[in-house]
Amino acid sequence: MRGRSFSFATKESLFGERKSLNMENNTDQTGTRYLVVDYINYRLNNNGVQWDQCPSLLPQPLDVHRTLRKKGDEFEERFRNEFQNLIEELHITENTAYPMFCKVVEELFNGGINWGRIVALFSFGGSLATQCMKRDLPQLIDSVIEWITLYIDKNLSNWIQTHGGWKDGLNQDEGCKTTGSNNNIEMNQFSSRYLVADFINDRLRKHGMRWDNCPTLDLPPSQIQLKLRSLGDEFQERFQTQFDDMVNQLHITEATAYPTFQRVVQELFIDGNINWGRIVALFGFGGSLSVKCVQRGMPQLVDSIVDWVSTYLCNSLEQWITDNGGWQGFVEFYNQGQNHNDSPWDVKGLVKYGAIGVIGAMALGAFLQRT
């Protein structure tokens, strides 16, 4: 946000007429204000912040709420450092919060409108609300919600309506992500997303569970899929007790699932070293988490877990995978080890526990190092 000049609009010119935050008169759960309130509350909960003045919301979120939350999670995963640096530079006070919000919004949409920027607006609002609470400015939460809502209604609503509306528009394909849902998964048998979907479906099936939203996986399994399944079975067998104990201690809920996943993956690759064993462990954890979510009556989270694992592979591991022969290199690597009567794991460190300060949960520290 440095190096640019901003023309500060008044609240009236930038946002339109001021409205009060009254959810009692706003029963449209897919309306802008409800979406903003739901997202801000979700983000505060994920950051371990209690919003006592939150208006009444549905006990179970609608699909559009889940989609917006998921897109926001993915955005913050990809741009965590940039967002953190931005928020720290803002030095928010009661007097500066609104001008700073204007700066960011004007910069954000300076080059036009798209769904990614709209999701970024929600994410920024969530981060701003969190900072307000941490700085003992809870009275600003209503204002943040108002600013976002009125900005969308005045400046973005026509674009949103002409681009599919909230429900269909948010599900548009963006880069490595799925198009709409996992049922529309690109049928590239060698893509990371296809491999993740196949692995998790196989893991659920082996636990006698059905994934109703599973994409069509009717092609004969490739060597890559078979090797991943086989190593997943071995990983599960070797570390089943540790994994079961760890997952049971995670206390997974719809609100805690993604931050828990983040912390586990951070522990898995905490030293910056990547190898095939850790990548298989990532698949294994995704499978175990999916099984636990279905057991706890949250089958809708399976789609999200497939997204999270696939997005992490795409954003953080894809270059390493390419540099090491791609997924075919993965098969050759383990076949070579087996030909020399070596264990495909050959690990020095096993699964261990580590207390991670996210909603009091326990997370996995798996250090799979190959000699």
Short mmCIF file of C-alpha atoms in Angstrom, two decimals:
data_model
loop_
_atom_site.label_atom_id
_atom_site.label_comp_id
_atom_site.label_asym_id
_atom_site.label_seq_id
_atom_site.Cartn_x
_atom_site.Cartn_y
_atom_site.Cartn_z
CA MET A 1 0.00 0.00 0.00
CA ARG A 2 3.01 2.32 -0.08
CA GLY A 3 3.98 4.80 -2.73
CA ARG A 4 0.45 5.68 -3.83
CA SER A 5 -1.72 8.73 -3.22
CA PHE A 6 -5.37 8.30 -2.32
CA SER A 7 -8.32 10.61 -2.74
CA PHE A 8 -10.41 10.23 0.39
CA ALA A 9 -14.11 10.04 -0.30
CA THR A 10 -16.69 10.85 2.31
CA LYS A 11 -18.64 7.98 3.80
CA GLU A 12 -21.69 9.15 1.94
CA SER A 13 -20.03 9.30 -1.48
CA LEU A 14 -18.06 6.08 -1.12
CA PHE A 15 -20.61 3.93 0.66
CA GLY A 16 -23.98 5.58 0.19
CA GLU A 17 -26.55 6.14 2.90
CA ARG A 18 -25.58 4.97 6.38
CA LYS A 19 -27.62 2.11 7.80
CA SER A 20 -27.75 0.53 11.22
CA LEU A 21 -26.59 -3.00 11.89
CA ASN A 22 -29.98 -4.57 12.58
CA MET A 23 -30.16 -8.23 11.67
CA GLU A 24 -33.70 -8.58 13.01
CA ASN A 25 -35.02 -6.70 9.98
CA ASN A 26 -32.72 -8.51 7.58
CA THR A 27 -33.92 -12.09 7.22
CA ASP A 28 -32.26 -12.73 3.85
CA GLN A 29 -29.47 -15.16 4.72
CA THR A 30 -27.95 -14.67 1.26
CA GLY A 31 -28.07 -10.87 1.42
CA THR A 32 -24.89 -8.83 1.58
CA ARG A 33 -25.18 -7.78 5.22
CA TYR A 34 -25.82 -11.32 6.44
CA LEU A 35 -22.87 -12.62 4.40
CA VAL A 36 -20.58 -9.99 5.89
CA VAL A 37 -21.72 -10.65 9.48
CA ASP A 38 -21.39 -14.42 9.03
CA TYR A 39 -17.90 -14.10 7.56
CA ILE A 40 -16.64 -11.65 10.20
CA ASN A 41 -17.97 -13.88 12.99
CA TYR A 42 -16.35 -16.94 11.36
CA ARG A 43 -13.01 -15.16 11.05
CA LEU A 44 -13.10 -13.93 14.64
CA ASN A 45 -13.89 -17.45 15.88
CA ASN A 46 -11.04 -18.88 13.84
CA ASN A 47 -8.70 -16.35 15.41
CA GLY A 48 -9.85 -17.29 18.89
CA VAL A 49 -11.76 -14.04 19.45
CA GLN A 50 -15.24 -14.01 20.99
CA TRP A 51 -17.67 -11.46 19.55
CA ASP A 52 -20.29 -11.08 22.27
CA GLN A 53 -22.42 -8.64 20.28
CA CYS A 54 -22.72 -10.86 17.20
CA PRO A 55 -26.30 -10.85 15.85
CA SER A 56 -28.19 -14.15 15.72
CA LEU A 57 -27.08 -16.35 12.83
CA LEU A 58 -28.27 -19.67 11.44
CA PRO A 59 -27.09 -22.66 13.50
CA GLN A 60 -25.87 -24.28 10.28
CA PRO A 61 -24.36 -22.14 7.49
CA LEU A 62 -25.78 -22.28 3.98
CA ASP A 63 -23.67 -23.43 1.03
CA VAL A 64 -22.94 -19.84 0.02
CA HIS A 65 -21.62 -19.10 3.53
CA ARG A 66 -19.37 -22.17 3.44
CA THR A 67 -18.09 -21.26 -0.01
CA LEU A 68 -17.23 -17.72 1.01
CA ARG A 69 -15.51 -18.97 4.16
CA LYS A 70 -13.52 -21.50 2.16
CA LYS A 71 -12.46 -18.94 -0.44
CA GLY A 72 -11.39 -16.60 2.35
CA ASP A 73 -9.38 -19.40 4.00
CA GLU A 74 -7.62 -20.11 0.71
CA PHE A 75 -6.90 -16.43 0.14
CA GLU A 76 -5.38 -15.98 3.59
CA GLU A 77 -3.32 -19.15 3.17
CA ARG A 78 -1.80 -17.81 -0.04
CA PHE A 79 -1.23 -14.23 1.15
CA ARG A 80 -0.75 -14.68 4.89
CA ASN A 81 2.53 -12.75 5.10
CA GLU A 82 1.32 -9.86 2.96
CA PHE A 83 -1.87 -9.53 5.00
CA GLN A 84 -0.04 -9.68 8.30
CA ASN A 85 2.44 -7.00 7.22
CA LEU A 86 -0.38 -4.79 5.95
CA ILE A 87 -2.39 -5.02 9.17
CA GLU A 88 0.67 -4.32 11.32
CA GLU A 89 1.47 -1.21 9.28
CA LEU A 90 -2.02 0.26 9.67
CA HIS A 91 -1.67 1.21 13.38
CA ILE A 92 -5.42 1.09 13.84
CA THR A 93 -7.11 3.47 16.25
CA GLU A 94 -10.71 4.61 16.51
CA ASN A 95 -9.82 7.70 14.45
CA THR A 96 -7.71 5.97 11.79
CA ALA A 97 -9.75 2.81 11.15
CA TYR A 98 -12.08 4.30 8.55
CA PRO A 99 -9.44 6.24 6.53
CA MET A 100 -7.26 3.13 6.49
CA PHE A 101 -10.19 1.03 5.33
CA CYS A 102 -10.78 3.53 2.51
CA LYS A 103 -7.14 3.33 1.45
CA VAL A 104 -7.16 -0.43 1.20
CA VAL A 105 -10.52 -0.63 -0.60
CA GLU A 106 -9.59 2.03 -3.15
CA GLU A 107 -6.32 0.23 -3.84
CA LEU A 108 -7.99 -3.18 -3.97
CA PHE A 109 -10.47 -2.23 -6.69
CA ASN A 110 -8.24 0.26 -8.49
CA GLY A 111 -7.79 -2.19 -11.38
CA GLY A 112 -11.39 -3.37 -11.62
CA ILE A 113 -13.67 -5.97 -10.07
CA ASN A 114 -13.36 -9.74 -9.93
CA TRP A 115 -14.35 -12.46 -7.48
CA GLY A 116 -10.84 -12.74 -6.08
CA ARG A 117 -10.86 -9.08 -5.10
CA ILE A 118 -14.30 -9.40 -3.54
CA VAL A 119 -13.06 -12.33 -1.43
CA ALA A 120 -10.02 -10.21 -0.52
CA LEU A 121 -12.39 -7.48 0.71
CA PHE A 122 -14.07 -9.97 3.06
CA SER A 123 -10.68 -11.27 4.21
CA PHE A 124 -9.40 -7.77 4.90
CA GLY A 125 -12.58 -7.00 6.84
CA GLY A 126 -12.07 -10.13 8.93
CA SER A 127 -8.45 -9.21 9.66
CA LEU A 128 -9.41 -5.63 10.48
CA ALA A 129 -12.15 -6.81 12.84
CA THR A 130 -9.70 -9.15 14.57
CA GLN A 131 -7.21 -6.33 15.08
CA CYS A 132 -9.94 -4.08 16.46
CA MET A 133 -10.84 -6.70 19.04
CA LYS A 134 -7.20 -7.30 19.97
CA ARG A 135 -6.68 -3.55 20.43
CA ASP A 136 -9.72 -3.27 22.70
CA LEU A 137 -11.85 -1.52 20.09
CA PRO A 138 -14.82 -3.93 19.90
CA GLN A 139 -17.19 -1.05 19.17
CA LEU A 140 -15.62 -0.79 15.71
CA ILE A 141 -16.80 -4.24 14.60
CA ASP A 142 -20.26 -2.95 13.70
CA SER A 143 -18.62 -0.12 11.75
CA VAL A 144 -16.37 -2.49 9.80
CA ILE A 145 -19.40 -4.58 8.86
CA GLU A 146 -21.28 -1.46 7.84
CA TRP A 147 -18.42 -0.17 5.66
CA ILE A 148 -18.06 -3.47 3.80
CA THR A 149 -21.81 -3.94 3.36
CA LEU A 150 -22.46 -0.45 2.06
CA TYR A 151 -19.44 -0.51 -0.23
CA ILE A 152 -20.62 -3.77 -1.79
CA ASP A 153 -24.21 -2.58 -2.14
CA LYS A 154 -23.21 0.70 -3.78
CA ASN A 155 -20.18 -0.29 -5.86
CA LEU A 156 -20.20 -4.05 -6.45
CA SER A 157 -23.80 -5.31 -6.36
CA ASN A 158 -24.51 -4.77 -10.07
CA TRP A 159 -21.32 -6.57 -11.05
CA ILE A 160 -22.14 -9.46 -8.69
CA GLN A 161 -25.64 -9.83 -10.15
CA THR A 162 -24.34 -9.90 -13.74
CA HIS A 163 -21.64 -12.45 -12.87
CA GLY A 164 -23.77 -15.24 -11.43
CA GLY A 165 -24.73 -13.80 -8.05
CA TRP A 166 -23.16 -14.88 -4.78
CA LYS A 167 -23.95 -18.59 -5.04
CA ASP A 168 -22.89 -19.36 -8.61
CA GLY A 169 -20.34 -16.60 -9.07
CA LEU A 170 -18.21 -17.54 -6.07
CA ASN A 171 -17.90 -21.07 -7.44
CA GLN A 172 -16.21 -19.97 -10.63
CA ASP A 173 -12.91 -21.65 -11.49
CA GLU A 174 -9.84 -19.84 -10.15
CA GLY A 175 -6.47 -21.24 -11.09
CA CYS A 176 -5.74 -24.47 -9.27
CA LYS A 177 -9.14 -24.58 -7.61
CA THR A 178 -12.12 -26.67 -8.52
CA THR A 179 -14.83 -25.39 -10.86
CA GLY A 180 -17.89 -25.07 -8.68
CA SER A 181 -17.53 -28.26 -6.69
CA ASN A 182 -15.51 -31.44 -6.61
CA ASN A 183 -18.10 -32.99 -8.89
CA ASN A 184 -16.76 -30.74 -11.63
CA ILE A 185 -13.15 -31.70 -11.02
CA GLU A 186 -10.92 -31.54 -14.06
CA MET A 187 -10.61 -35.09 -15.34
CA ASN A 188 -6.82 -35.06 -15.51
CA GLN A 189 -5.87 -38.31 -13.89
CA PHE A 190 -2.38 -37.04 -13.11
CA SER A 191 -3.34 -33.70 -11.56
CA SER A 192 -2.80 -33.19 -7.84
CA ARG A 193 -6.50 -32.53 -7.25
CA TYR A 194 -7.53 -35.77 -8.95
CA LEU A 195 -4.97 -37.70 -6.88
CA VAL A 196 -6.19 -36.12 -3.64
CA ALA A 197 -9.84 -36.85 -4.45
CA ASP A 198 -8.99 -40.45 -5.35
CA PHE A 199 -6.93 -40.97 -2.19
CA ILE A 200 -9.56 -39.55 0.17
CA ASN A 201 -12.36 -41.46 -1.54
CA ASP A 202 -10.32 -44.66 -1.19
CA ARG A 203 -9.66 -43.94 2.49
CA LEU A 204 -13.35 -43.30 3.19
CA ARG A 205 -14.38 -46.40 1.26
CA LYS A 206 -11.99 -48.55 3.30
CA HIS A 207 -13.72 -47.27 6.44
CA GLY A 208 -17.12 -48.22 5.03
CA MET A 209 -18.07 -44.61 4.32
CA ARG A 210 -19.62 -43.03 1.26
CA TRP A 211 -18.61 -39.63 -0.12
CA ASP A 212 -21.82 -38.44 -1.75
CA ASN A 213 -20.16 -35.50 -3.52
CA CYS A 214 -17.25 -37.54 -4.85
CA PRO A 215 -16.33 -36.60 -8.42
CA THR A 216 -16.46 -39.20 -11.14
CA LEU A 217 -13.35 -41.37 -10.80
CA ASP A 218 -14.22 -44.07 -13.28
CA LEU A 219 -10.86 -44.31 -15.07
CA PRO A 220 -8.73 -47.36 -14.26
CA PRO A 221 -6.39 -46.32 -11.43
CA SER A 222 -2.92 -45.28 -12.55
CA GLN A 223 0.34 -46.50 -11.02
CA ILE A 224 0.50 -43.20 -9.16
CA GLN A 225 -2.93 -43.70 -7.58
CA LEU A 226 -2.16 -47.30 -6.66
CA LYS A 227 1.19 -46.34 -5.12
CA LEU A 228 -0.38 -43.51 -3.12
CA ARG A 229 -3.13 -45.81 -1.88
CA SER A 230 -0.62 -48.50 -0.96
CA LEU A 231 1.68 -46.13 0.90
CA GLY A 232 -1.35 -44.56 2.55
CA ASP A 233 -2.36 -47.99 3.81
CA GLU A 234 1.14 -48.59 5.13
CA PHE A 235 1.32 -45.17 6.73
CA GLN A 236 -2.06 -45.76 8.37
CA GLU A 237 -0.95 -49.16 9.63
CA ARG A 238 2.37 -47.91 11.00
CA PHE A 239 1.04 -44.78 12.67
CA GLN A 240 -2.64 -45.63 13.22
CA THR A 241 -2.54 -45.31 17.00
CA GLN A 242 -0.72 -41.97 16.91
CA PHE A 243 -3.00 -40.63 14.19
CA ASP A 244 -6.19 -41.77 15.90
CA ASP A 245 -5.10 -40.28 19.24
CA MET A 246 -4.05 -37.03 17.59
CA VAL A 247 -7.23 -36.64 15.53
CA ASN A 248 -9.38 -37.47 18.56
CA GLN A 249 -7.67 -34.68 20.51
CA LEU A 250 -8.23 -32.11 17.77
CA HIS A 251 -11.91 -31.63 18.70
CA ILE A 252 -12.78 -30.90 15.08
CA THR A 253 -15.74 -28.62 14.44
CA GLU A 254 -16.79 -26.76 11.32
CA ALA A 255 -15.16 -23.60 12.67
CA THR A 256 -11.88 -25.19 13.80
CA ALA A 257 -11.24 -27.64 10.95
CA TYR A 258 -9.31 -25.29 8.65
CA PRO A 259 -7.05 -23.59 11.24
CA THR A 260 -6.30 -27.03 12.65
CA PHE A 261 -5.39 -28.29 9.18
CA GLN A 262 -3.12 -25.27 8.70
CA ARG A 263 -1.21 -25.86 11.93
CA VAL A 264 -0.75 -29.56 11.25
CA VAL A 265 0.63 -28.88 7.78
CA GLN A 266 2.92 -26.16 9.13
CA GLU A 267 4.32 -28.66 11.62
CA LEU A 268 4.70 -31.27 8.91
CA PHE A 269 6.95 -29.01 6.81
CA ILE A 270 8.21 -26.78 9.64
CA ASP A 271 11.93 -27.11 8.82
CA GLY A 272 11.42 -26.29 5.14
CA ASN A 273 12.50 -29.72 3.96
CA ILE A 274 10.25 -31.56 1.51
CA ASN A 275 10.38 -35.24 0.65
CA TRP A 276 8.00 -37.84 -0.70
CA GLY A 277 7.41 -39.31 2.77
CA ARG A 278 6.07 -36.02 4.08
CA ILE A 279 3.90 -35.57 1.01
CA VAL A 280 2.38 -39.01 1.61
CA ALA A 281 1.88 -37.98 5.26
CA LEU A 282 -0.05 -34.94 4.01
CA PHE A 283 -2.34 -37.24 2.02
CA GLY A 284 -2.62 -39.53 5.05
CA PHE A 285 -3.63 -36.71 7.37
CA GLY A 286 -6.20 -35.47 4.84
CA GLY A 287 -7.68 -38.96 4.70
CA SER A 288 -7.78 -39.34 8.48
CA LEU A 289 -9.32 -35.90 8.91
CA SER A 290 -11.99 -36.74 6.32
CA VAL A 291 -12.88 -39.97 8.10
CA LYS A 292 -13.16 -38.17 11.42
CA CYS A 293 -15.38 -35.45 9.92
CA VAL A 294 -17.78 -38.04 8.50
CA GLN A 295 -17.83 -39.90 11.82
CA ARG A 296 -18.74 -36.66 13.59
CA GLY A 297 -21.61 -35.84 11.26
CA MET A 298 -19.77 -33.26 9.13
CA PRO A 299 -19.51 -34.96 5.71
CA GLN A 300 -19.75 -31.57 3.99
CA LEU A 301 -16.18 -30.84 5.17
CA VAL A 302 -14.74 -33.59 2.97
CA ASP A 303 -15.01 -31.31 -0.08
CA SER A 304 -13.17 -28.60 1.84
CA ILE A 305 -10.40 -30.98 2.93
CA VAL A 306 -9.85 -32.01 -0.70
CA ASP A 307 -9.58 -28.30 -1.54
CA TRP A 308 -7.15 -27.59 1.30
CA VAL A 309 -4.80 -30.47 0.49
CA SER A 310 -4.93 -29.73 -3.25
CA THR A 311 -4.34 -26.01 -2.75
CA TYR A 312 -1.36 -26.65 -0.48
CA LEU A 313 0.13 -29.05 -3.01
CA CYS A 314 -0.42 -26.52 -5.79
CA ASN A 315 0.93 -23.48 -3.94
CA SER A 316 3.71 -24.92 -1.79
CA LEU A 317 4.85 -28.28 -3.15
CA GLU A 318 4.21 -28.25 -6.90
CA GLN A 319 7.65 -26.86 -7.83
CA TRP A 320 9.43 -29.46 -5.68
CA ILE A 321 7.31 -32.24 -7.18
CA THR A 322 8.15 -31.03 -10.71
CA ASP A 323 11.86 -30.77 -9.89
CA ASN A 324 11.83 -34.35 -8.62
CA GLY A 325 10.31 -35.98 -11.68
CA GLY A 326 6.66 -35.20 -11.10
CA TRP A 327 4.27 -37.82 -9.81
CA GLN A 328 5.90 -40.41 -12.04
CA GLY A 329 9.13 -39.62 -10.21
CA PHE A 330 7.28 -40.40 -6.99
CA VAL A 331 6.46 -43.90 -8.28
CA GLU A 332 10.00 -44.48 -9.53
CA PHE A 333 11.48 -43.28 -6.25
CA TYR A 334 9.59 -45.80 -4.16
CA ASN A 335 9.93 -48.61 -6.68
CA GLN A 336 13.68 -48.11 -6.65
CA GLY A 337 13.75 -48.29 -2.87
CA GLN A 338 11.69 -51.48 -2.86
CA ASN A 339 13.96 -53.03 -5.46
CA HIS A 340 16.80 -52.55 -3.03
CA ASN A 341 14.79 -54.14 -0.22
CA ASP A 342 14.51 -50.78 1.53
CA SER A 343 11.50 -49.64 3.46
CA PRO A 344 9.67 -46.93 1.55
CA TRP A 345 9.68 -44.90 4.76
CA ASP A 346 13.21 -45.27 6.18
CA VAL A 347 12.40 -42.53 8.65
CA LYS A 348 14.35 -41.21 11.59
CA GLY A 349 11.47 -39.37 13.19
CA LEU A 350 7.96 -40.67 13.71
CA VAL A 351 4.67 -38.98 14.45
CA LYS A 352 4.84 -36.88 17.57
CA TYR A 353 2.62 -34.41 19.34
CA GLY A 354 3.10 -30.71 19.69
CA ALA A 355 0.88 -28.19 21.42
CA ILE A 356 -0.11 -25.51 18.92
CA GLY A 357 -1.81 -22.38 20.16
CA VAL A 358 -4.85 -22.45 17.88
CA ILE A 359 -8.14 -22.71 19.72
CA GLY A 360 -6.37 -24.87 22.29
CA ALA A 361 -6.07 -27.72 19.82
CA MET A 362 -3.34 -30.30 19.54
CA ALA A 363 -1.62 -30.58 16.21
CA LEU A 364 0.63 -33.08 14.54
CA GLY A 365 4.36 -32.71 14.20
CA ALA A 366 5.46 -35.34 11.73
CA PHE A 367 9.09 -35.23 10.81
CA LEU A 368 9.64 -37.83 8.13
CA GLN A 369 13.32 -37.57 7.21
CA ARG A 370 14.91 -39.86 4.72
CA THR A 371 18.49 -41.00 5.27
#
